[in-house]
PDB file of C-alpha atoms in Angstrom:
ATOM      1  CA  MET A  68      80.966  65.518  97.033  1.00  0.00           C
ATOM      2  CA  ASP A  69      80.834  68.386  96.794  1.00  0.00           C
ATOM      3  CA  LYS A  70      83.931  69.748  98.482  1.00  0.00           C
ATOM      4  CA  GLY A  71      84.465  73.808  97.959  1.00  0.00           C
ATOM      5  CA  ASN A  72      87.146  75.457  95.881  1.00  0.00           C
ATOM      6  CA  SER A  73      89.629  71.193  96.917  1.00  0.00           C
ATOM      7  CA  VAL A  74      93.405  72.068  94.879  1.00  0.00           C
ATOM      8  CA  ARG A  75      92.838  68.411  93.597  1.00  0.00           C
ATOM      9  CA  LYS A  76      91.515  67.727  90.446  1.00  0.00           C
ATOM     10  CA  ILE A  77      88.460  65.154  90.013  1.00  0.00           C
ATOM     11  CA  ILE A  78      88.816  62.937  87.123  1.00  0.00           C
ATOM     12  CA  PHE A  79      86.098  60.694  87.710  1.00  0.00           C
ATOM     13  CA  LEU A  80      83.021  62.405  89.763  1.00  0.00           C
ATOM     14  CA  VAL A  81      79.575  60.014  90.023  1.00  0.00           C
ATOM     15  CA  ARG A  82      75.966  61.619  91.713  1.00  0.00           C
ATOM     16  CA  ASP A  83      73.204  60.215  92.929  1.00  0.00           C
ATOM     17  CA  LEU A  84      74.080  56.926  91.159  1.00  0.00           C
ATOM     18  CA  LYS A  85      71.331  53.952  91.310  1.00  0.00           C
ATOM     19  CA  LYS A  86      70.950  50.334  90.947  1.00  0.00           C
ATOM     20  CA  TYR A  87      67.988  49.576  91.704  1.00  0.00           C
ATOM     21  CA  PHE A  88      66.765  44.622  91.731  1.00  0.00           C
ATOM     22  CA  PRO A  89      63.439  43.748  90.609  1.00  0.00           C
ATOM     23  CA  VAL A  90      62.309  40.988  93.411  1.00  0.00           C
ATOM     24  CA  LYS A  91      59.687  38.879  91.934  1.00  0.00           C
ATOM     25  CA  ARG A  92      57.543  36.107  93.423  1.00  0.00           C
ATOM     26  CA  GLY A  93      55.136  33.579  92.405  1.00  0.00           C
ATOM     27  CA  LEU A  94      54.663  31.341  88.924  1.00  0.00           C
ATOM     28  CA  LEU A  95      53.619  34.576  87.217  1.00  0.00           C
ATOM     29  CA  SER A  96      57.259  35.597  88.762  1.00  0.00           C
ATOM     30  CA  ARG A  97      55.667  39.418  89.675  1.00  0.00           C
ATOM     31  CA  THR A  98      57.781  42.290  90.370  1.00  0.00           C
ATOM     32  CA  THR A  99      56.941  42.886  94.307  1.00  0.00           C
ATOM     33  CA  GLY A 100      59.518  45.011  95.588  1.00  0.00           C
ATOM     34  CA  TYR A 101      63.371  45.464  94.991  1.00  0.00           C
ATOM     35  CA  VAL A 102      66.509  45.605  96.279  1.00  0.00           C
ATOM     36  CA  LYS A 103      68.277  48.882  95.695  1.00  0.00           C
ATOM     37  CA  ALA A 104      71.916  47.585  96.123  1.00  0.00           C
ATOM     38  CA  VAL A 105      73.404  51.540  94.991  1.00  0.00           C
ATOM     39  CA  ASP A 106      70.903  53.406  95.846  1.00  0.00           C
ATOM     40  CA  GLY A 107      72.475  57.325  95.860  1.00  0.00           C
ATOM     41  CA  VAL A 108      75.934  57.378  95.681  1.00  0.00           C
ATOM     42  CA  SER A 109      77.863  60.113  95.113  1.00  0.00           C
ATOM     43  CA  LEU A 110      81.897  60.245  94.433  1.00  0.00           C
ATOM     44  CA  ASP A 111      84.476  62.825  93.706  1.00  0.00           C
ATOM     45  CA  ILE A 112      87.951  60.347  92.851  1.00  0.00           C
ATOM     46  CA  GLU A 113      91.032  62.712  93.217  1.00  0.00           C
ATOM     47  CA  GLU A 114      93.989  61.839  89.719  1.00  0.00           C
ATOM     48  CA  GLY A 115      96.876  60.635  90.878  1.00  0.00           C
ATOM     49  CA  ARG A 116      95.067  59.692  94.872  1.00  0.00           C
ATOM     50  CA  THR A 117      93.433  56.333  96.402  1.00  0.00           C
ATOM     51  CA  THR A 118      89.536  56.001  97.009  1.00  0.00           C
ATOM     52  CA  GLY A 119      89.616  53.104  99.389  1.00  0.00           C
ATOM     53  CA  LEU A 120      85.782  52.232  99.322  1.00  0.00           C
ATOM     54  CA  VAL A 121      85.007  49.986 103.062  1.00  0.00           C
ATOM     55  CA  GLY A 122      81.833  47.919 103.736  1.00  0.00           C
ATOM     56  CA  GLU A 123      80.297  44.482 104.933  1.00  0.00           C
ATOM     57  CA  SER A 124      80.332  41.619 102.159  1.00  0.00           C
ATOM     58  CA  GLY A 125      76.615  42.859 100.607  1.00  0.00           C
ATOM     59  CA  CYS A 126      76.244  46.139 101.133  1.00  0.00           C
ATOM     60  CA  GLY A 127      77.075  47.098  97.774  1.00  0.00           C
ATOM     61  CA  LYS A 128      80.932  47.548  96.594  1.00  0.00           C
ATOM     62  CA  SER A 129      80.566  45.438  93.053  1.00  0.00           C
ATOM     63  CA  THR A 130      77.687  46.425  92.435  1.00  0.00           C
ATOM     64  CA  LEU A 131      79.031  50.391  92.707  1.00  0.00           C
ATOM     65  CA  ALA A 132      82.450  48.998  90.818  1.00  0.00           C
ATOM     66  CA  ARG A 133      80.424  47.288  87.438  1.00  0.00           C
ATOM     67  CA  SER A 134      78.100  49.640  86.527  1.00  0.00           C
ATOM     68  CA  ILE A 135      80.582  52.803  87.218  1.00  0.00           C
ATOM     69  CA  VAL A 136      82.331  51.003  84.274  1.00  0.00           C
ATOM     70  CA  LYS A 137      78.942  49.945  82.406  1.00  0.00           C
ATOM     71  CA  LEU A 138      79.171  46.395  83.584  1.00  0.00           C
ATOM     72  CA  ILE A 139      75.806  46.523  84.228  1.00  0.00           C
ATOM     73  CA  PRO A 140      73.356  49.504  83.239  1.00  0.00           C
ATOM     74  CA  SER A 141      72.586  51.486  86.021  1.00  0.00           C
ATOM     75  CA  GLN A 142      69.087  52.832  86.997  1.00  0.00           C
ATOM     76  CA  SER A 143      69.884  56.969  87.369  1.00  0.00           C
ATOM     77  CA  SER A 144      72.493  58.802  87.301  1.00  0.00           C
ATOM     78  CA  LYS A 145      75.498  61.307  85.851  1.00  0.00           C
ATOM     79  CA  MET A 146      79.228  59.848  85.572  1.00  0.00           C
ATOM     80  CA  TYR A 147      81.919  61.416  83.663  1.00  0.00           C
ATOM     81  CA  PHE A 148      85.058  60.610  83.520  1.00  0.00           C
ATOM     82  CA  LEU A 149      87.797  63.226  82.102  1.00  0.00           C
ATOM     83  CA  GLY A 150      86.399  65.435  82.187  1.00  0.00           C
ATOM     84  CA  ARG A 151      83.286  63.007  79.603  1.00  0.00           C
ATOM     85  CA  ASN A 152      80.006  62.218  80.570  1.00  0.00           C
ATOM     86  CA  LEU A 153      79.420  58.611  81.505  1.00  0.00           C
ATOM     87  CA  SER A 154      76.197  57.727  80.965  1.00  0.00           C
ATOM     88  CA  SER A 155      75.452  58.945  77.460  1.00  0.00           C
ATOM     89  CA  LEU A 156      78.311  56.620  76.238  1.00  0.00           C
ATOM     90  CA  ARG A 157      77.046  53.794  73.986  1.00  0.00           C
ATOM     91  CA  GLY A 158      79.286  51.171  71.920  1.00  0.00           C
ATOM     92  CA  ARG A 159      82.554  52.252  70.093  1.00  0.00           C
ATOM     93  CA  SER A 160      82.309  55.805  71.740  1.00  0.00           C
ATOM     94  CA  LEU A 161      81.967  53.903  75.554  1.00  0.00           C
ATOM     95  CA  SER A 162      84.508  50.984  74.409  1.00  0.00           C
ATOM     96  CA  ARG A 163      87.618  53.192  73.941  1.00  0.00           C
ATOM     97  CA  ILE A 164      86.930  55.824  77.075  1.00  0.00           C
ATOM     98  CA  ARG A 165      87.540  52.032  79.213  1.00  0.00           C
ATOM     99  CA  LYS A 166      91.589  52.443  77.982  1.00  0.00           C
ATOM    100  CA  ASP A 167      90.982  54.669  79.963  1.00  0.00           C
ATOM    101  CA  LEU A 168      88.985  53.206  82.900  1.00  0.00           C
ATOM    102  CA  GLN A 169      90.394  49.590  83.861  1.00  0.00           C
ATOM    103  CA  ILE A 170      88.476  47.435  86.687  1.00  0.00           C
ATOM    104  CA  ILE A 171      90.499  43.878  88.502  1.00  0.00           C
ATOM    105  CA  PHE A 172      88.042  41.479  89.491  1.00  0.00           C
ATOM    106  CA  GLN A 173      87.998  39.710  93.338  1.00  0.00           C
ATOM    107  CA  ASP A 174      88.512  35.602  91.504  1.00  0.00           C
ATOM    108  CA  PRO A 175      92.322  35.909  89.796  1.00  0.00           C
ATOM    109  CA  TYR A 176      90.939  32.684  88.741  1.00  0.00           C
ATOM    110  CA  ASN A 177      88.047  32.950  86.629  1.00  0.00           C
ATOM    111  CA  SER A 178      89.188  36.408  85.041  1.00  0.00           C
ATOM    112  CA  LEU A 179      91.232  35.009  83.059  1.00  0.00           C
ATOM    113  CA  ASP A 180      90.643  32.561  80.370  1.00  0.00           C
ATOM    114  CA  PRO A 181      92.158  29.246  80.520  1.00  0.00           C
ATOM    115  CA  ARG A 182      92.972  28.842  76.683  1.00  0.00           C
ATOM    116  CA  PHE A 183      94.825  31.883  76.034  1.00  0.00           C
ATOM    117  CA  THR A 184      98.490  32.041  77.128  1.00  0.00           C
ATOM    118  CA  VAL A 185      99.804  34.691  79.266  1.00  0.00           C
ATOM    119  CA  TYR A 186     101.607  36.413  76.008  1.00  0.00           C
ATOM    120  CA  ASP A 187      97.365  36.454  74.289  1.00  0.00           C
ATOM    121  CA  ILE A 188      95.776  37.221  77.019  1.00  0.00           C
ATOM    122  CA  VAL A 189      97.972  41.259  78.450  1.00  0.00           C
ATOM    123  CA  LYS A 190      97.830  41.172  74.422  1.00  0.00           C
ATOM    124  CA  GLU A 191      94.354  40.676  73.209  1.00  0.00           C
ATOM    125  CA  GLY A 192      93.747  44.817  74.930  1.00  0.00           C
ATOM    126  CA  MET A 193      96.451  46.044  72.629  1.00  0.00           C
ATOM    127  CA  GLU A 194      95.016  44.787  69.368  1.00  0.00           C
ATOM    128  CA  SER A 195      91.263  46.251  69.863  1.00  0.00           C
ATOM    129  CA  PHE A 196      92.961  49.746  70.811  1.00  0.00           C
ATOM    130  CA  SER A 197      95.289  49.521  67.894  1.00  0.00           C
ATOM    131  CA  LEU A 198      98.339  50.231  69.889  1.00  0.00           C
ATOM    132  CA  CYS A 199     102.223  48.164  69.592  1.00  0.00           C
ATOM    133  CA  PRO A 200     100.672  47.119  65.399  1.00  0.00           C
ATOM    134  CA  GLY A 201     103.617  44.826  65.128  1.00  0.00           C
ATOM    135  CA  ARG A 202     104.217  41.527  66.230  1.00  0.00           C
ATOM    136  CA  LYS A 203     108.153  42.062  67.031  1.00  0.00           C
ATOM    137  CA  GLU A 204     106.541  45.390  69.526  1.00  0.00           C
ATOM    138  CA  ARG A 205     103.890  44.223  71.121  1.00  0.00           C
ATOM    139  CA  VAL A 206     106.263  40.575  71.893  1.00  0.00           C
ATOM    140  CA  LYS A 207     108.556  43.043  73.741  1.00  0.00           C
ATOM    141  CA  LYS A 208     105.822  45.300  75.643  1.00  0.00           C
ATOM    142  CA  VAL A 209     104.180  42.184  76.986  1.00  0.00           C
ATOM    143  CA  ARG A 210     107.241  41.159  78.503  1.00  0.00           C
ATOM    144  CA  ASP A 211     107.807  44.962  79.902  1.00  0.00           C
ATOM    145  CA  ILE A 212     104.984  45.165  81.110  1.00  0.00           C
ATOM    146  CA  LEU A 213     104.969  41.329  82.693  1.00  0.00           C
ATOM    147  CA  GLU A 214     108.452  41.877  84.508  1.00  0.00           C
ATOM    148  CA  LEU A 215     107.117  44.480  86.469  1.00  0.00           C
ATOM    149  CA  THR A 216     104.113  43.372  87.621  1.00  0.00           C
ATOM    150  CA  GLY A 217     106.955  40.538  88.774  1.00  0.00           C
ATOM    151  CA  ILE A 218     105.763  37.689  86.101  1.00  0.00           C
ATOM    152  CA  SER A 219     109.218  36.781  84.872  1.00  0.00           C
ATOM    153  CA  ALA A 220     109.042  37.164  80.757  1.00  0.00           C
ATOM    154  CA  ASP A 221     109.865  33.283  80.656  1.00  0.00           C
ATOM    155  CA  SER A 222     106.407  32.373  81.066  1.00  0.00           C
ATOM    156  CA  LEU A 223     105.361  34.248  77.726  1.00  0.00           C
ATOM    157  CA  TYR A 224     103.509  31.320  76.535  1.00  0.00           C
ATOM    158  CA  LEU A 225     102.084  29.399  79.658  1.00  0.00           C
ATOM    159  CA  TYR A 226      97.767  29.266  80.443  1.00  0.00           C
ATOM    160  CA  PRO A 227      96.318  30.864  83.193  1.00  0.00           C
ATOM    161  CA  HIS A 228      96.161  27.097  85.614  1.00  0.00           C
ATOM    162  CA  GLU A 229     100.341  26.914  85.538  1.00  0.00           C
ATOM    163  CA  PHE A 230     100.549  30.200  87.662  1.00  0.00           C
ATOM    164  CA  SER A 231      99.442  30.117  91.012  1.00  0.00           C
ATOM    165  CA  GLY A 232      96.178  33.588  93.211  1.00  0.00           C
ATOM    166  CA  GLY A 233      98.992  35.590  93.300  1.00  0.00           C
ATOM    167  CA  GLN A 234     100.882  35.553  89.808  1.00  0.00           C
ATOM    168  CA  ARG A 235      97.372  35.056  87.914  1.00  0.00           C
ATOM    169  CA  GLN A 236      96.636  39.025  89.628  1.00  0.00           C
ATOM    170  CA  ARG A 237     100.091  40.016  88.504  1.00  0.00           C
ATOM    171  CA  ILE A 238      99.583  39.040  84.888  1.00  0.00           C
ATOM    172  CA  ASN A 239      95.331  41.069  85.479  1.00  0.00           C
ATOM    173  CA  LEU A 240      97.481  43.646  85.958  1.00  0.00           C
ATOM    174  CA  ALA A 241      99.825  43.554  83.213  1.00  0.00           C
ATOM    175  CA  ARG A 242      96.915  43.021  81.237  1.00  0.00           C
ATOM    176  CA  SER A 243      94.965  46.522  82.151  1.00  0.00           C
ATOM    177  CA  LEU A 244      98.723  48.951  83.250  1.00  0.00           C
ATOM    178  CA  VAL A 245     100.078  47.785  79.573  1.00  0.00           C
ATOM    179  CA  LEU A 246      97.237  49.458  77.868  1.00  0.00           C
ATOM    180  CA  ASN A 247      98.970  52.452  80.125  1.00  0.00           C
ATOM    181  CA  PRO A 248      94.976  53.269  81.969  1.00  0.00           C
ATOM    182  CA  ARG A 249      93.918  56.050  84.028  1.00  0.00           C
ATOM    183  CA  MET A 250      92.333  55.125  86.688  1.00  0.00           C
ATOM    184  CA  LEU A 251      92.079  51.787  87.615  1.00  0.00           C
ATOM    185  CA  ILE A 252      89.258  49.800  89.804  1.00  0.00           C
ATOM    186  CA  LEU A 253      90.026  47.572  92.070  1.00  0.00           C
ATOM    187  CA  ASP A 254      87.437  44.820  93.070  1.00  0.00           C
ATOM    188  CA  GLU A 255      88.880  43.258  96.139  1.00  0.00           C
ATOM    189  CA  PRO A 256      92.186  42.010  94.697  1.00  0.00           C
ATOM    190  CA  VAL A 257      93.347  40.967  97.449  1.00  0.00           C
ATOM    191  CA  SER A 258      90.495  39.042  99.399  1.00  0.00           C
ATOM    192  CA  SER A 259      91.116  35.766  98.020  1.00  0.00           C
ATOM    193  CA  LEU A 260      94.712  34.885  98.443  1.00  0.00           C
ATOM    194  CA  ASP A 261      96.669  33.650 100.796  1.00  0.00           C
ATOM    195  CA  VAL A 262      98.187  36.211 103.571  1.00  0.00           C
ATOM    196  CA  SER A 263     101.660  35.733 102.832  1.00  0.00           C
ATOM    197  CA  VAL A 264     100.660  36.748  99.412  1.00  0.00           C
ATOM    198  CA  GLN A 265      98.404  39.574 100.056  1.00  0.00           C
ATOM    199  CA  ALA A 266     100.881  42.108 101.297  1.00  0.00           C
ATOM    200  CA  GLN A 267     102.959  41.458  98.800  1.00  0.00           C
ATOM    201  CA  VAL A 268     100.855  41.627  95.344  1.00  0.00           C
ATOM    202  CA  LEU A 269      99.868  44.801  97.874  1.00  0.00           C
ATOM    203  CA  ASN A 270     103.274  46.431  97.513  1.00  0.00           C
ATOM    204  CA  LEU A 271     103.433  46.579  93.072  1.00  0.00           C
ATOM    205  CA  ILE A 272      99.803  48.235  93.679  1.00  0.00           C
ATOM    206  CA  LEU A 273     101.474  50.856  95.762  1.00  0.00           C
ATOM    207  CA  ASP A 274     104.719  50.495  93.554  1.00  0.00           C
ATOM    208  CA  LEU A 275     103.056  50.723  90.132  1.00  0.00           C
ATOM    209  CA  GLN A 276     100.676  53.581  91.342  1.00  0.00           C
ATOM    210  CA  LYS A 277     103.816  56.134  90.983  1.00  0.00           C
ATOM    211  CA  LYS A 278     105.131  54.246  88.555  1.00  0.00           C
ATOM    212  CA  PHE A 279     102.011  55.677  86.042  1.00  0.00           C
ATOM    213  CA  LYS A 280     100.376  58.281  88.203  1.00  0.00           C
ATOM    214  CA  LEU A 281      97.810  56.344  88.566  1.00  0.00           C
ATOM    215  CA  THR A 282      94.656  57.013  90.269  1.00  0.00           C
ATOM    216  CA  TYR A 283      92.790  53.946  92.293  1.00  0.00           C
ATOM    217  CA  LEU A 284      89.675  53.240  93.500  1.00  0.00           C
ATOM    218  CA  PHE A 285      90.338  50.257  96.064  1.00  0.00           C
ATOM    219  CA  ILE A 286      87.228  48.402  97.510  1.00  0.00           C
ATOM    220  CA  SER A 287      87.982  45.767 100.126  1.00  0.00           C
ATOM    221  CA  HIS A 288      86.109  44.994 102.859  1.00  0.00           C
ATOM    222  CA  ASP A 289      88.630  44.435 104.692  1.00  0.00           C
ATOM    223  CA  LEU A 290      89.489  47.924 107.309  1.00  0.00           C
ATOM    224  CA  ASN A 291      93.012  47.364 107.329  1.00  0.00           C
ATOM    225  CA  VAL A 292      94.056  46.994 103.645  1.00  0.00           C
ATOM    226  CA  ILE A 293      91.997  49.922 103.106  1.00  0.00           C
ATOM    227  CA  LYS A 294      94.507  51.715 105.764  1.00  0.00           C
ATOM    228  CA  ALA A 295      97.601  50.467 104.684  1.00  0.00           C
ATOM    229  CA  VAL A 296      96.610  51.777 100.445  1.00  0.00           C
ATOM    230  CA  SER A 297      94.149  55.023 101.108  1.00  0.00           C
ATOM    231  CA  ASP A 298      94.815  57.919 100.582  1.00  0.00           C
ATOM    232  CA  THR A 299      90.574  58.967 101.179  1.00  0.00           C
ATOM    233  CA  VAL A 300      87.769  56.701 102.832  1.00  0.00           C
ATOM    234  CA  CYS A 301      83.723  56.128 101.903  1.00  0.00           C
ATOM    235  CA  VAL A 302      82.470  53.567 103.864  1.00  0.00           C
ATOM    236  CA  MET A 303      79.566  51.633 102.015  1.00  0.00           C
ATOM    237  CA  TYR A 304      76.717  50.108 103.990  1.00  0.00           C
ATOM    238  CA  ARG A 305      73.888  49.268 102.401  1.00  0.00           C
ATOM    239  CA  GLY A 306      73.891  50.951  98.828  1.00  0.00           C
ATOM    240  CA  LYS A 307      74.713  53.863 100.501  1.00  0.00           C
ATOM    241  CA  ILE A 308      77.480  56.381 101.349  1.00  0.00           C
ATOM    242  CA  VAL A 309      77.133  57.110 105.321  1.00  0.00           C
ATOM    243  CA  GLU A 310      80.830  58.003 105.496  1.00  0.00           C
ATOM    244  CA  GLU A 311      84.107  60.163 103.414  1.00  0.00           C
ATOM    245  CA  SER A 312      87.108  62.080 105.158  1.00  0.00           C
ATOM    246  CA  GLU A 313      90.337  61.650 104.766  1.00  0.00           C
ATOM    247  CA  SER A 314      92.101  58.217 105.678  1.00  0.00           C
ATOM    248  CA  GLU A 315      94.078  59.529 108.712  1.00  0.00           C
ATOM    249  CA  ASP A 316      91.270  61.883 110.403  1.00  0.00           C
ATOM    250  CA  PHE A 317      88.657  57.945 109.188  1.00  0.00           C
ATOM    251  CA  PHE A 318      91.251  56.198 111.326  1.00  0.00           C
ATOM    252  CA  SER A 319      92.410  58.610 114.097  1.00  0.00           C
ATOM    253  CA  PHE A 320      87.814  59.236 114.403  1.00  0.00           C
ATOM    254  CA  PRO A 321      85.540  57.722 112.839  1.00  0.00           C
ATOM    255  CA  LEU A 322      82.227  59.661 112.856  1.00  0.00           C
ATOM    256  CA  HIS A 323      79.885  57.475 111.921  1.00  0.00           C
ATOM    257  CA  PRO A 324      78.098  54.725 114.891  1.00  0.00           C
ATOM    258  CA  TYR A 325      78.427  52.489 111.556  1.00  0.00           C
ATOM    259  CA  SER A 326      82.602  53.409 110.484  1.00  0.00           C
ATOM    260  CA  ARG A 327      82.869  53.149 114.610  1.00  0.00           C
ATOM    261  CA  LEU A 328      81.572  49.623 114.963  1.00  0.00           C
ATOM    262  CA  LEU A 329      83.500  48.891 111.949  1.00  0.00           C
ATOM    263  CA  LEU A 330      87.107  49.728 113.514  1.00  0.00           C
ATOM    264  CA  ALA A 331      86.343  48.122 116.157  1.00  0.00           C
ATOM    265  CA  ALA A 332      86.236  45.171 114.291  1.00  0.00           C
ATOM    266  CA  SER A 333      89.311  45.667 112.131  1.00  0.00           C
ATOM    267  CA  LYS A 334      90.915  45.254 115.371  1.00  0.00           C
ATOM    268  CA  ARG A 335      89.859  41.433 116.333  1.00  0.00           C
ATOM    269  CA  GLU A 336      90.064  40.704 112.609  1.00  0.00           C
ATOM    270  CA  LYS A 337      86.619  40.329 112.138  1.00  0.00           C
ATOM    271  CA  MET A 338      84.397  41.406 110.549  1.00  0.00           C
ATOM    272  CA  PRO A 339      80.656  41.770 111.957  1.00  0.00           C
ATOM    273  CA  GLU A 340      77.703  41.578 110.298  1.00  0.00           C
ATOM    274  CA  ILE A 341      75.401  44.567 110.969  1.00  0.00           C
ATOM    275  CA  GLY A 342      71.430  44.006 109.970  1.00  0.00           C
ATOM    276  CA  LYS A 343      72.551  43.080 106.871  1.00  0.00           C
ATOM    277  CA  ASN A 344      69.314  40.837 106.047  1.00  0.00           C
ATOM    278  CA  SER A 345      67.031  42.768 108.463  1.00  0.00           C
ATOM    279  CA  PHE A 346      64.204  43.250 108.046  1.00  0.00           C
ATOM    280  CA  SER A 347      63.617  47.341 107.194  1.00  0.00           C
ATOM    281  CA  ASP A 348      60.659  49.849 106.980  1.00  0.00           C
ATOM    282  CA  GLY A 349      61.412  51.884 104.745  1.00  0.00           C
ATOM    283  CA  LYS A 350      61.173  54.392 106.811  1.00  0.00           C
ATOM    284  CA  GLY A 351      63.998  56.781 108.126  1.00  0.00           C
ATOM    285  CA  CYS A 352      68.483  56.238 109.015  1.00  0.00           C
ATOM    286  CA  ILE A 353      69.064  52.074 107.776  1.00  0.00           C
ATOM    287  CA  PHE A 354      71.131  51.989 110.257  1.00  0.00           C
ATOM    288  CA  LYS A 355      68.695  52.673 113.406  1.00  0.00           C
ATOM    289  CA  ASN A 356      68.181  49.275 114.725  1.00  0.00           C
ATOM    290  CA  PHE A 357      71.467  48.529 115.090  1.00  0.00           C
ATOM    291  CA  CYS A 358      72.752  52.448 115.940  1.00  0.00           C
ATOM    292  CA  PRO A 359      74.258  52.631 119.528  1.00  0.00           C
ATOM    293  CA  GLU A 360      73.041  56.577 119.189  1.00  0.00           C
ATOM    294  CA  LYS A 361      70.045  56.499 118.071  1.00  0.00           C
ATOM    295  CA  LYS A 362      67.293  60.015 117.940  1.00  0.00           C
ATOM    296  CA  ASP A 363      63.899  60.427 117.761  1.00  0.00           C
ATOM    297  CA  ILE A 364      64.662  61.585 114.634  1.00  0.00           C
ATOM    298  CA  CYS A 365      66.613  58.903 113.787  1.00  0.00           C
ATOM    299  CA  GLU A 366      62.903  57.177 113.204  1.00  0.00           C
ATOM    300  CA  ALA A 367      61.713  59.183 110.546  1.00  0.00           C
ATOM    301  CA  GLU A 368      63.823  60.325 108.394  1.00  0.00           C
ATOM    302  CA  MET A 369      66.825  59.267 106.351  1.00  0.00           C
ATOM    303  CA  PRO A 370      69.828  61.898 108.026  1.00  0.00           C
ATOM    304  CA  PRO A 371      71.816  63.500 103.820  1.00  0.00           C
ATOM    305  CA  LEU A 372      75.254  64.525 104.153  1.00  0.00           C
ATOM    306  CA  PHE A 373      76.186  66.955 107.314  1.00  0.00           C
ATOM    307  CA  TRP A 374      80.231  68.551 106.524  1.00  0.00           C
ATOM    308  CA  PRO A 375      81.933  68.809 109.881  1.00  0.00           C
ATOM    309  CA  SER A 376      84.315  70.369 108.831  1.00  0.00           C
ATOM    310  CA  TYR A 377      85.481  71.018 105.602  1.00  0.00           C
ATOM    311  CA  SER A 378      86.896  67.057 104.260  1.00  0.00           C
ATOM    312  CA  ARG A 379      84.957  65.114 106.230  1.00  0.00           C
ATOM    313  CA  SER A 380      81.052  63.737 105.496  1.00  0.00           C
ATOM    314  CA  VAL A 381      79.072  61.779 107.620  1.00  0.00           C
ATOM    315  CA  SER A 382      75.950  61.358 107.234  1.00  0.00           C
ATOM    316  CA  CYS A 383      74.096  60.811 110.354  1.00  0.00           C
ATOM    317  CA  TRP A 384      71.247  63.518 112.163  1.00  0.00           C
ATOM    318  CA  LEU A 385      74.335  63.377 115.638  1.00  0.00           C
ATOM    319  CA  TYR A 386      76.469  66.193 114.330  1.00  0.00           C
ATOM    320  CA  LYS A 387      73.672  67.983 112.462  1.00  0.00           C
TER     321      LYS A 387
END
């Protein structure tokens, strides 16, 4: 999002990203409508910082992540990473970009091939990008990166089933970091882990960011996790970003009525499910049916982004 003459460098820029899934019904499976999983999202991700993306399950966060790295196609968007237009890249050109743009998935149990040893898993990317061509070099590189992520080098030839969930997520981190990427997208990286392990992995993620000078897009449904890791907070609701703010400002005073409900719920350690699957007539604000501060205009028009201050934006008529 445009924020004037910021001194920070934008490493990833997204404009008007949309991903609609068709709803098919009847014997002929005719398209009768669309689920707007991501509906016109724009983001500026600043180099060396963590952008936290938070929202309820089903709001479109993971679809946004997969669209950004082009694992799934999007209907329309402009995406620039390191100054290159991702929207126009195909084949080998796109593959080369993926060395610098890696994604860590939520489920550490299904994201590692059970047929491969840890060494095979971590070295695969190096072979794909022709890094460390000699076997001796590759083994040393894999050992070094595993130790940095907290996995003993003695585990080099073990298989994924021989590790705990937290250890598998560390292996996922090693697999990405061995390529020396510029940016990581972390899609709920600790949500499937035991609470006792979550803090350890979060601390590791923060330590690795400093060591490798990484940029993160960190996705979570848990505001407490977002608060622990993020420099900037983006709130997503029904496929749209409804608020963006510096983390300290957001947690001091969230602007959007939905954000306030999320923050109140996080203090009770329970995320509200606010109309996730409820009926909408497609008119007005997407939050109008649940907003305690609704105005007449909310029934008729979806609010654009307003800028109450230089570093904060919100999609709400209260700030017109």
